[in-house]
mmCIF file of C-alpha atoms and ligand atoms in Angstrom:
data_model
loop_
_atom_site.group_PDB
_atom_site.id
_atom_site.type_symbol
_atom_site.label_atom_id
_atom_site.label_comp_id
_atom_site.label_asym_id
_atom_site.label_seq_id
_atom_site.Cartn_x
_atom_site.Cartn_y
_atom_site.Cartn_z
ATOM 1 C CA UNK W 1 38.612 39.049 -26.563
ATOM 2 C CA UNK W 2 35.390 40.624 -25.381
ATOM 3 C CA UNK W 3 32.336 40.197 -27.587
ATOM 4 C CA UNK W 4 30.866 43.360 -29.128
ATOM 5 C CA UNK W 5 27.468 44.628 -28.104
ATOM 6 C CA UNK W 6 25.629 47.277 -30.031
ATOM 7 C CA UNK W 7 22.313 48.763 -29.043
ATOM 8 C CA UNK W 8 20.525 52.010 -29.730
ATOM 9 C CA UNK W 9 17.997 54.338 -28.250
ATOM 10 C CA UNK W 10 16.030 57.105 -29.920
ATOM 11 C CA UNK W 11 16.510 60.561 -28.403
ATOM 12 C CA UNK W 12 12.914 61.674 -28.208
ATOM 13 C CA UNK W 13 12.639 62.465 -24.493
ATOM 14 C CA UNK W 14 13.843 61.645 -21.014
ATOM 15 C CA UNK W 15 14.184 58.126 -19.614
ATOM 16 C CA UNK W 16 11.192 56.739 -17.717
ATOM 17 C CA UNK W 17 10.682 53.623 -15.591
ATOM 18 C CA UNK W 18 9.734 51.678 -18.718
ATOM 19 C CA UNK W 19 13.130 52.303 -20.290
ATOM 20 C CA UNK W 20 14.945 51.646 -17.025
ATOM 21 C CA UNK W 21 13.340 48.358 -16.001
ATOM 22 C CA UNK W 22 12.674 47.201 -19.570
ATOM 23 C CA UNK W 23 16.171 47.780 -21.020
ATOM 24 C CA UNK W 24 18.697 50.021 -19.284
ATOM 25 C CA UNK W 25 19.008 47.930 -16.096
ATOM 26 C CA UNK W 26 20.226 45.018 -18.257
ATOM 27 C CA UNK W 27 22.751 47.313 -19.971
ATOM 28 C CA UNK W 28 24.217 48.110 -16.568
ATOM 29 C CA UNK W 29 24.928 44.437 -15.963
ATOM 30 C CA UNK W 30 26.487 44.005 -19.438
ATOM 31 C CA UNK W 31 28.844 46.948 -19.406
ATOM 32 C CA UNK W 32 31.643 45.149 -17.495
ATOM 33 C CA UNK W 33 31.963 42.162 -19.769
ATOM 34 C CA UNK W 34 31.516 43.399 -23.316
ATOM 35 C CA UNK W 35 32.884 45.916 -25.755
ATOM 36 C CA UNK W 36 29.740 48.012 -25.605
ATOM 37 C CA UNK W 37 28.617 50.559 -28.237
ATOM 38 C CA UNK W 38 25.525 52.553 -27.257
ATOM 39 C CA UNK W 39 24.077 54.591 -30.108
ATOM 40 C CA UNK W 40 22.032 57.697 -29.560
ATOM 41 C CA UNK W 41 19.923 57.121 -32.667
ATOM 42 C CA UNK W 42 19.162 60.702 -33.702
ATOM 43 C CA UNK W 43 18.848 59.916 -37.427
ATOM 44 C CA UNK W 44 16.348 57.188 -36.631
ATOM 45 C CA UNK W 45 14.462 59.554 -34.296
ATOM 46 C CA UNK W 46 14.232 62.011 -37.181
ATOM 47 C CA UNK W 47 12.418 59.416 -39.353
ATOM 48 C CA UNK W 48 9.225 60.379 -37.574
ATOM 49 C CA UNK W 49 10.317 63.704 -36.050
ATOM 50 C CA UNK W 50 11.967 65.288 -39.106
ATOM 51 C CA UNK W 51 9.884 68.410 -38.573
ATOM 52 C CA UNK W 52 11.132 68.798 -34.971
ATOM 53 C CA UNK W 53 14.933 69.155 -35.183
ATOM 54 C CA UNK W 54 15.166 71.227 -31.975
ATOM 55 C CA UNK W 55 13.441 68.535 -29.956
ATOM 56 C CA UNK W 56 15.830 65.835 -31.156
ATOM 57 C CA UNK W 57 18.911 68.014 -30.707
ATOM 58 C CA UNK W 58 18.001 68.836 -27.122
ATOM 59 C CA UNK W 59 17.090 65.216 -26.398
ATOM 60 C CA UNK W 60 20.526 63.952 -27.442
ATOM 61 C CA UNK W 61 22.085 65.752 -24.453
ATOM 62 C CA UNK W 62 19.177 65.134 -22.091
ATOM 63 C CA UNK W 63 19.128 61.409 -22.835
ATOM 64 C CA UNK W 64 22.888 61.077 -22.577
ATOM 65 C CA UNK W 65 22.939 62.737 -19.168
ATOM 66 C CA UNK W 66 20.018 60.503 -18.068
ATOM 67 C CA UNK W 67 22.027 57.437 -19.134
ATOM 68 C CA UNK W 68 25.064 58.659 -17.212
ATOM 69 C CA UNK W 69 22.870 59.391 -14.178
ATOM 70 C CA UNK W 70 21.584 55.805 -13.973
ATOM 71 C CA UNK W 71 25.161 54.514 -13.982
ATOM 72 C CA UNK W 72 26.158 53.883 -17.595
ATOM 73 C CA UNK W 73 29.910 54.226 -17.291
ATOM 74 C CA UNK W 74 31.545 56.098 -20.185
ATOM 75 C CA UNK W 75 34.850 54.375 -19.335
ATOM 76 C CA UNK W 76 33.218 51.098 -20.308
ATOM 77 C CA UNK W 77 30.549 52.058 -22.850
ATOM 78 C CA UNK W 78 31.123 54.043 -26.026
ATOM 79 C CA UNK W 79 28.150 56.387 -26.139
ATOM 80 C CA UNK W 80 27.997 57.951 -29.608
ATOM 81 C CA UNK W 81 25.741 60.020 -31.862
ATOM 82 C CA UNK W 82 24.475 58.202 -34.962
ATOM 83 C CA UNK W 83 24.398 61.271 -37.230
ATOM 84 C CA UNK W 84 28.100 61.911 -36.610
ATOM 85 C CA UNK W 85 29.106 58.607 -38.241
ATOM 86 C CA UNK W 86 28.536 59.128 -41.984
ATOM 87 C CA UNK W 87 29.704 55.548 -42.597
ATOM 88 C CA UNK W 88 26.340 54.392 -41.207
ATOM 89 C CA UNK W 89 24.546 56.451 -43.880
ATOM 90 C CA UNK W 90 26.822 55.010 -46.586
ATOM 91 C CA UNK W 91 26.143 51.451 -45.488
ATOM 92 C CA UNK W 92 22.415 52.187 -45.479
ATOM 93 C CA UNK W 93 22.584 53.132 -49.160
ATOM 94 C CA UNK W 94 24.585 50.018 -50.061
ATOM 95 C CA UNK W 95 22.208 47.699 -48.152
ATOM 96 C CA UNK W 96 19.120 49.288 -49.658
ATOM 97 C CA UNK W 97 19.633 47.222 -52.827
ATOM 98 C CA UNK W 98 19.502 44.005 -50.844
ATOM 99 C CA UNK W 99 15.987 44.321 -49.537
ATOM 100 C CA UNK W 100 12.650 44.517 -51.361
ATOM 101 C CA UNK W 101 9.897 46.996 -50.625
ATOM 102 C CA UNK W 102 7.434 44.172 -49.951
ATOM 103 C CA UNK W 103 9.786 42.642 -47.396
ATOM 104 C CA UNK W 104 10.026 45.999 -45.582
ATOM 105 C CA UNK W 105 6.257 46.436 -45.567
ATOM 106 C CA UNK W 106 5.885 42.898 -44.221
ATOM 107 C CA UNK W 107 8.224 43.567 -41.287
ATOM 108 C CA UNK W 108 5.895 43.227 -38.262
ATOM 109 C CA UNK W 109 7.546 46.103 -36.377
ATOM 110 C CA UNK W 110 7.231 48.469 -39.345
ATOM 111 C CA UNK W 111 3.713 47.226 -40.064
ATOM 112 C CA UNK W 112 2.609 47.894 -36.467
ATOM 113 C CA UNK W 113 4.156 51.315 -36.406
ATOM 114 C CA UNK W 114 2.479 52.291 -39.665
ATOM 115 C CA UNK W 115 -0.871 51.014 -38.299
ATOM 116 C CA UNK W 116 -0.372 53.080 -35.134
ATOM 117 C CA UNK W 117 0.389 56.195 -37.183
ATOM 118 C CA UNK W 118 -2.759 55.681 -39.197
ATOM 119 C CA UNK W 119 -4.767 55.197 -35.999
ATOM 120 C CA UNK W 120 -3.391 58.430 -34.535
ATOM 121 C CA UNK W 121 -3.328 60.669 -37.580
ATOM 122 C CA UNK W 122 -6.028 58.952 -39.591
ATOM 123 C CA UNK W 123 -3.865 59.447 -42.654
ATOM 124 C CA UNK W 124 -3.580 57.205 -45.683
ATOM 125 C CA UNK W 125 -0.523 55.083 -46.362
ATOM 126 C CA UNK W 126 0.727 57.747 -48.740
ATOM 127 C CA UNK W 127 2.052 59.862 -45.879
ATOM 128 C CA UNK W 128 4.504 57.114 -44.820
ATOM 129 C CA UNK W 129 7.953 58.242 -45.885
ATOM 130 C CA UNK W 130 10.687 56.336 -47.670
ATOM 131 C CA UNK W 131 12.973 56.963 -44.704
ATOM 132 C CA UNK W 132 10.518 55.541 -42.230
ATOM 133 C CA UNK W 133 9.770 52.357 -44.183
ATOM 134 C CA UNK W 134 13.483 51.910 -44.672
ATOM 135 C CA UNK W 135 14.579 52.278 -41.095
ATOM 136 C CA UNK W 136 15.251 48.531 -40.646
ATOM 137 C CA UNK W 137 17.935 48.976 -43.336
ATOM 138 C CA UNK W 138 19.487 51.880 -41.479
ATOM 139 C CA UNK W 139 19.318 49.877 -38.246
ATOM 140 C CA UNK W 140 21.184 47.066 -40.022
ATOM 141 C CA UNK W 141 23.885 49.632 -40.797
ATOM 142 C CA UNK W 142 23.907 50.693 -37.120
ATOM 143 C CA UNK W 143 24.625 47.140 -36.043
ATOM 144 C CA UNK W 144 27.044 46.000 -38.726
ATOM 145 C CA UNK W 145 29.124 49.199 -38.776
ATOM 146 C CA UNK W 146 30.477 48.116 -35.380
ATOM 147 C CA UNK W 147 30.546 44.353 -35.987
ATOM 148 C CA UNK W 148 27.811 44.053 -33.392
ATOM 149 C CA UNK W 149 27.642 40.410 -32.275
ATOM 150 C CA UNK W 150 24.950 40.767 -29.636
ATOM 151 C CA UNK W 151 22.081 43.234 -29.776
ATOM 152 C CA UNK W 152 20.123 43.693 -26.529
ATOM 153 C CA UNK W 153 16.545 44.480 -27.482
ATOM 154 C CA UNK W 154 12.953 44.096 -26.391
ATOM 155 C CA UNK W 155 10.579 41.683 -28.072
ATOM 156 C CA UNK W 156 9.125 44.361 -30.380
ATOM 157 C CA UNK W 157 12.548 44.759 -32.021
ATOM 158 C CA UNK W 158 13.114 41.072 -32.875
ATOM 159 C CA UNK W 159 11.791 41.409 -36.456
ATOM 160 C CA UNK W 160 14.351 44.162 -37.061
ATOM 161 C CA UNK W 161 17.200 41.942 -35.952
ATOM 162 C CA UNK W 162 15.851 39.115 -38.131
ATOM 163 C CA UNK W 163 15.783 41.473 -41.111
ATOM 164 C CA UNK W 164 19.327 42.595 -40.310
ATOM 165 C CA UNK W 165 20.474 38.966 -40.336
ATOM 166 C CA UNK W 166 18.836 38.459 -43.745
ATOM 167 C CA UNK W 167 20.569 41.495 -45.198
ATOM 168 C CA UNK W 168 23.917 40.344 -43.807
ATOM 169 C CA UNK W 169 23.483 36.872 -45.310
ATOM 170 C CA UNK W 170 22.514 38.347 -48.645
ATOM 171 C CA UNK W 171 25.495 40.717 -48.589
ATOM 172 C CA UNK W 172 27.910 37.898 -47.724
ATOM 173 C CA UNK W 173 26.500 35.574 -50.365
ATOM 174 C CA UNK W 174 26.815 38.179 -53.150
ATOM 175 C CA UNK W 175 30.048 39.997 -52.189
ATOM 176 C CA UNK W 176 31.844 37.323 -50.128
ATOM 177 C CA UNK W 177 32.015 36.814 -46.394
ATOM 178 C CA UNK W 178 32.434 40.296 -44.947
ATOM 179 C CA UNK W 179 29.821 41.071 -42.275
ATOM 180 C CA UNK W 180 29.014 39.439 -38.950
ATOM 181 C CA UNK W 181 25.527 38.100 -38.408
ATOM 182 C CA UNK W 182 24.325 39.452 -35.058
ATOM 183 C CA UNK W 183 22.285 37.625 -32.419
ATOM 184 C CA UNK W 184 19.522 39.323 -30.458
ATOM 185 C CA UNK W 185 19.889 39.368 -26.702
ATOM 186 C CA UNK W 186 16.256 39.378 -25.692
ATOM 187 C CA UNK W 187 15.482 41.381 -22.573
ATOM 188 C CA UNK W 188 14.082 39.099 -19.870
ATOM 189 C CA UNK W 189 12.062 41.923 -18.417
ATOM 190 C CA UNK W 190 8.543 42.294 -19.643
ATOM 191 C CA UNK W 191 7.333 45.579 -21.016
ATOM 192 C CA UNK W 192 6.570 47.950 -18.112
ATOM 193 C CA UNK W 193 2.939 48.987 -17.740
ATOM 194 C CA UNK W 194 1.756 52.585 -17.391
ATOM 195 C CA UNK W 195 0.226 54.322 -14.376
ATOM 196 C CA UNK W 196 -3.195 53.945 -16.042
ATOM 197 C CA UNK W 197 -2.807 50.168 -16.425
ATOM 198 C CA UNK W 198 -1.979 50.404 -20.144
ATOM 199 C CA UNK W 199 0.302 47.536 -21.286
ATOM 200 C CA UNK W 200 2.952 50.065 -22.242
ATOM 201 C CA UNK W 201 4.464 52.984 -20.395
ATOM 202 C CA UNK W 202 5.119 55.714 -22.901
ATOM 203 C CA UNK W 203 5.621 59.397 -23.289
ATOM 204 C CA UNK W 204 2.878 59.817 -25.863
ATOM 205 C CA UNK W 205 0.496 57.875 -23.597
ATOM 206 C CA UNK W 206 1.033 60.325 -20.741
ATOM 207 C CA UNK W 207 1.317 57.476 -18.214
ATOM 208 C CA UNK W 208 5.014 57.490 -17.370
ATOM 209 C CA UNK W 209 7.114 58.206 -14.310
ATOM 210 C CA UNK W 210 10.357 59.819 -15.444
ATOM 211 C CA UNK W 211 13.628 59.102 -13.654
ATOM 212 C CA UNK W 212 14.103 62.842 -13.226
ATOM 213 C CA UNK W 213 10.595 63.629 -12.039
ATOM 214 C CA UNK W 214 10.591 65.736 -8.866
ATOM 215 C CA UNK W 215 9.312 64.348 -5.566
ATOM 216 C CA UNK W 216 6.166 66.364 -6.032
ATOM 217 C CA UNK W 217 5.568 64.992 -9.547
ATOM 218 C CA UNK W 218 6.114 61.439 -8.370
ATOM 219 C CA UNK W 219 3.631 61.978 -5.549
ATOM 220 C CA UNK W 220 0.994 63.381 -7.879
ATOM 221 C CA UNK W 221 1.416 60.594 -10.409
ATOM 222 C CA UNK W 222 1.306 57.762 -7.881
ATOM 223 C CA UNK W 223 -1.723 59.244 -6.159
ATOM 224 C CA UNK W 224 -3.505 59.093 -9.495
ATOM 225 C CA UNK W 225 -2.418 55.526 -10.374
ATOM 226 C CA UNK W 226 -5.116 52.962 -11.145
ATOM 227 C CA UNK W 227 -6.064 50.590 -8.279
ATOM 228 C CA UNK W 228 -8.580 47.747 -7.936
ATOM 229 C CA UNK W 229 -11.893 49.419 -8.894
ATOM 230 C CA UNK W 230 -13.770 47.085 -6.520
ATOM 231 C CA UNK W 231 -11.978 48.504 -3.499
ATOM 232 C CA UNK W 232 -13.976 51.510 -2.354
ATOM 233 C CA UNK W 233 -13.422 51.664 1.393
ATOM 234 C CA UNK W 234 -10.147 51.406 3.193
ATOM 235 C CA UNK W 235 -10.980 48.015 4.702
ATOM 236 C CA UNK W 236 -12.451 46.405 1.554
ATOM 237 C CA UNK W 237 -10.510 43.326 0.489
ATOM 238 C CA UNK W 238 -8.878 43.758 -2.928
ATOM 239 C CA UNK W 239 -6.931 42.019 -5.684
ATOM 240 C CA UNK W 240 -3.365 43.357 -5.892
ATOM 241 C CA UNK W 241 -2.906 41.735 -9.307
ATOM 242 C CA UNK W 242 -5.114 44.353 -10.957
ATOM 243 C CA UNK W 243 -3.556 47.285 -9.035
ATOM 244 C CA UNK W 244 -0.840 49.438 -10.575
ATOM 245 C CA UNK W 245 0.375 50.529 -7.155
ATOM 246 C CA UNK W 246 1.103 46.925 -6.193
ATOM 247 C CA UNK W 247 2.665 46.424 -9.616
ATOM 248 C CA UNK W 248 5.194 49.215 -8.984
ATOM 249 C CA UNK W 249 5.905 47.953 -5.451
ATOM 250 C CA UNK W 250 6.960 44.758 -7.244
ATOM 251 C CA UNK W 251 8.951 46.539 -9.959
ATOM 252 C CA UNK W 252 11.072 48.514 -7.520
ATOM 253 C CA UNK W 253 11.645 45.390 -5.392
ATOM 254 C CA UNK W 254 9.967 46.572 -2.193
ATOM 255 C CA UNK W 255 11.418 44.318 0.559
ATOM 256 C CA UNK W 256 8.054 44.611 2.278
ATOM 257 C CA UNK W 257 6.191 43.178 -0.738
ATOM 258 C CA UNK W 258 4.682 40.143 0.956
ATOM 259 C CA UNK W 259 3.094 42.350 3.633
ATOM 260 C CA UNK W 260 1.774 44.789 1.004
ATOM 261 C CA UNK W 261 0.173 41.894 -0.832
ATOM 262 C CA UNK W 262 -1.337 40.193 2.242
ATOM 263 C CA UNK W 263 -2.666 43.387 3.804
ATOM 264 C CA UNK W 264 -4.264 44.401 0.505
ATOM 265 C CA UNK W 265 -5.943 41.018 0.077
ATOM 266 C CA UNK W 266 -7.207 40.996 3.680
ATOM 267 C CA UNK W 267 -8.512 44.561 3.639
ATOM 268 C CA UNK W 268 -5.962 45.648 6.236
ATOM 269 C CA UNK W 269 -4.390 48.414 4.170
ATOM 270 C CA UNK W 270 -6.059 51.318 2.463
ATOM 271 C CA UNK W 271 -4.997 52.489 -0.985
ATOM 272 C CA UNK W 272 -3.871 55.887 0.317
ATOM 273 C CA UNK W 273 -1.484 54.343 2.847
ATOM 274 C CA UNK W 274 -0.255 51.923 0.206
ATOM 275 C CA UNK W 275 0.366 54.767 -2.242
ATOM 276 C CA UNK W 276 2.207 56.743 0.413
ATOM 277 C CA UNK W 277 4.546 53.856 1.051
ATOM 278 C CA UNK W 278 5.189 53.538 -2.705
ATOM 279 C CA UNK W 279 5.830 57.292 -3.051
ATOM 280 C CA UNK W 280 8.420 57.136 -0.302
ATOM 281 C CA UNK W 281 10.183 54.096 -1.714
ATOM 282 C CA UNK W 282 10.050 55.383 -5.287
ATOM 283 C CA UNK W 283 11.595 58.665 -4.236
ATOM 284 C CA UNK W 284 14.304 56.776 -2.361
ATOM 285 C CA UNK W 285 15.037 54.842 -5.539
ATOM 286 C CA UNK W 286 15.072 57.968 -7.731
ATOM 287 C CA UNK W 287 17.006 60.256 -5.418
ATOM 288 C CA UNK W 288 20.553 59.166 -6.366
ATOM 289 C CA UNK W 289 19.619 59.414 -10.039
ATOM 290 C CA UNK W 290 18.259 62.940 -9.565
ATOM 291 C CA UNK W 291 21.430 63.973 -7.726
ATOM 292 C CA UNK W 292 23.641 62.771 -10.575
ATOM 293 C CA UNK W 293 21.361 64.417 -13.112
ATOM 294 C CA UNK W 294 21.756 67.690 -11.216
ATOM 295 C CA UNK W 295 25.526 67.269 -11.490
ATOM 296 C CA UNK W 296 25.398 66.798 -15.271
ATOM 297 C CA UNK W 297 23.010 69.736 -15.628
ATOM 298 C CA UNK W 298 25.700 71.846 -14.063
ATOM 299 C CA UNK W 299 28.468 70.297 -16.181
ATOM 300 C CA UNK W 300 27.131 70.197 -19.764
ATOM 301 C CA UNK W 301 30.671 70.351 -21.135
ATOM 302 C CA UNK W 302 31.397 67.018 -19.495
ATOM 303 C CA UNK W 303 28.434 65.400 -21.263
ATOM 304 C CA UNK W 304 29.595 66.847 -24.556
ATOM 305 C CA UNK W 305 33.120 65.545 -23.972
ATOM 306 C CA UNK W 306 31.826 62.046 -23.226
ATOM 307 C CA UNK W 307 29.840 62.058 -26.474
ATOM 308 C CA UNK W 308 32.845 63.334 -28.409
ATOM 309 C CA UNK W 309 35.063 60.583 -27.029
ATOM 310 C CA UNK W 310 32.522 57.833 -27.661
ATOM 311 C CA UNK W 311 31.817 59.074 -31.170
ATOM 312 C CA UNK W 312 35.535 59.171 -31.971
ATOM 313 C CA UNK W 313 36.008 55.508 -30.995
ATOM 314 C CA UNK W 314 32.832 54.488 -32.834
ATOM 315 C CA UNK W 315 34.026 56.316 -35.929
ATOM 316 C CA UNK W 316 37.325 54.443 -35.986
ATOM 317 C CA UNK W 317 35.491 51.139 -35.898
ATOM 318 C CA UNK W 318 32.973 52.199 -38.583
ATOM 319 C CA UNK W 319 35.813 53.301 -40.851
ATOM 320 C CA UNK W 320 37.382 49.838 -40.670
ATOM 321 C CA UNK W 321 34.060 48.294 -41.608
ATOM 322 C CA UNK W 322 33.388 50.608 -44.542
ATOM 323 C CA UNK W 323 36.843 49.810 -45.933
ATOM 324 C CA UNK W 324 36.114 46.101 -45.873
ATOM 325 C CA UNK W 325 32.632 46.601 -47.341
ATOM 326 C CA UNK W 326 33.884 48.779 -50.199
ATOM 327 C CA UNK W 327 36.622 46.285 -51.003
ATOM 328 C CA UNK W 328 34.098 43.446 -51.144
ATOM 329 C CA UNK W 329 31.788 45.524 -53.323
ATOM 330 C CA UNK W 330 34.678 46.539 -55.579
ATOM 331 C CA UNK W 331 34.074 50.234 -55.063
ATOM 332 C CA UNK W 332 37.436 50.828 -53.395
ATOM 333 C CA UNK W 333 38.878 53.149 -56.056
HETATM 334 N N1 LIG M 401 14.891 50.935 -32.953
HETATM 335 C C1 LIG M 401 15.350 50.969 -31.590
HETATM 336 C C2 LIG M 401 14.195 51.439 -30.695
HETATM 337 O O1 LIG M 401 13.314 52.118 -31.152
HETATM 338 C C3 LIG M 401 16.536 51.895 -31.382
HETATM 339 C C4 LIG M 401 17.731 51.485 -32.191
HETATM 340 C C5 LIG M 401 18.361 52.226 -33.152
HETATM 341 C C6 LIG M 401 18.466 50.268 -32.118
HETATM 342 N N2 LIG M 401 19.446 51.569 -33.645
HETATM 343 C C7 LIG M 401 19.526 50.362 -33.048
HETATM 344 C C8 LIG M 401 18.327 49.105 -31.322
HETATM 345 C C9 LIG M 401 20.425 49.287 -33.243
HETATM 346 C C10 LIG M 401 19.216 48.075 -31.529
HETATM 347 C C11 LIG M 401 20.255 48.169 -32.457
HETATM 348 O O2 LIG M 401 14.211 51.123 -29.509
#
């Protein structure tokens, strides 16, 4: 029996290098050996985009075709849409009695995200919605609806998995052993930095290279990437460790990396030449992804069919779970 993996991604935009090297590349290696459920978390995306339904709707298809373009195989992975599984919403309601408000506010992930919102919008805590504060509960439903045993996540998500485990233990202690306690599968890859040197690559930070960027866009972005500020002339010696161009040479596994590093340190390579090499290699890496994306753009009905199939399988599994849960809670009338 294969173990079950469940992970999710919010449909708020296209995939960028941060998603790919931080998370998706690991998913590609897992898809052969596990029963893999991949949730397009549209309900979760709506917790802070509830006023932008068109954006989320469009992103569901865009993101799915990006995932297919990088090689997620729908024969092996059940890609499904969260909102189409009402059992997840039901479980969320049942679990909401098993967690206190103070515990939710203390969750480091939620706490950070609220702090970020305040920093951006300068608003008081009053504008934080019930749905947003409660999203760890809904994420617990995402995981347990499919008996998720392993949850591949980045470090920032660990507190959510911990909270899920607490809710599961509480449920089982009150209603009898029913739910599986999941384990996180921590991504070994560090968070991918942005073109501007920011610790995080992100859409809202405007420092991302998207997997479907055109050659021209990639060129423009890499030409503007941050390099060692002490290197002014082409033959100045420099420190590759503070240069984003060198950083991406590393990320995309340039076979010529040692030379790039040495020549930079010795002042034998100018930044423009170094960027040109990166542009070429980056485009080589992205080209097959762009080609597949083009295919899915021309075959939207295929993307829809894949989502329908994945959602159907996910629904069957969630229905089994909700039956067990309702029996344990004695609400199986
Ligand atoms: N919260 C996750 C993120 O922002 C996405 C997500 C939704 C998720 N449901 C999940 C991750 C269930 C793991 C398991 O990246």
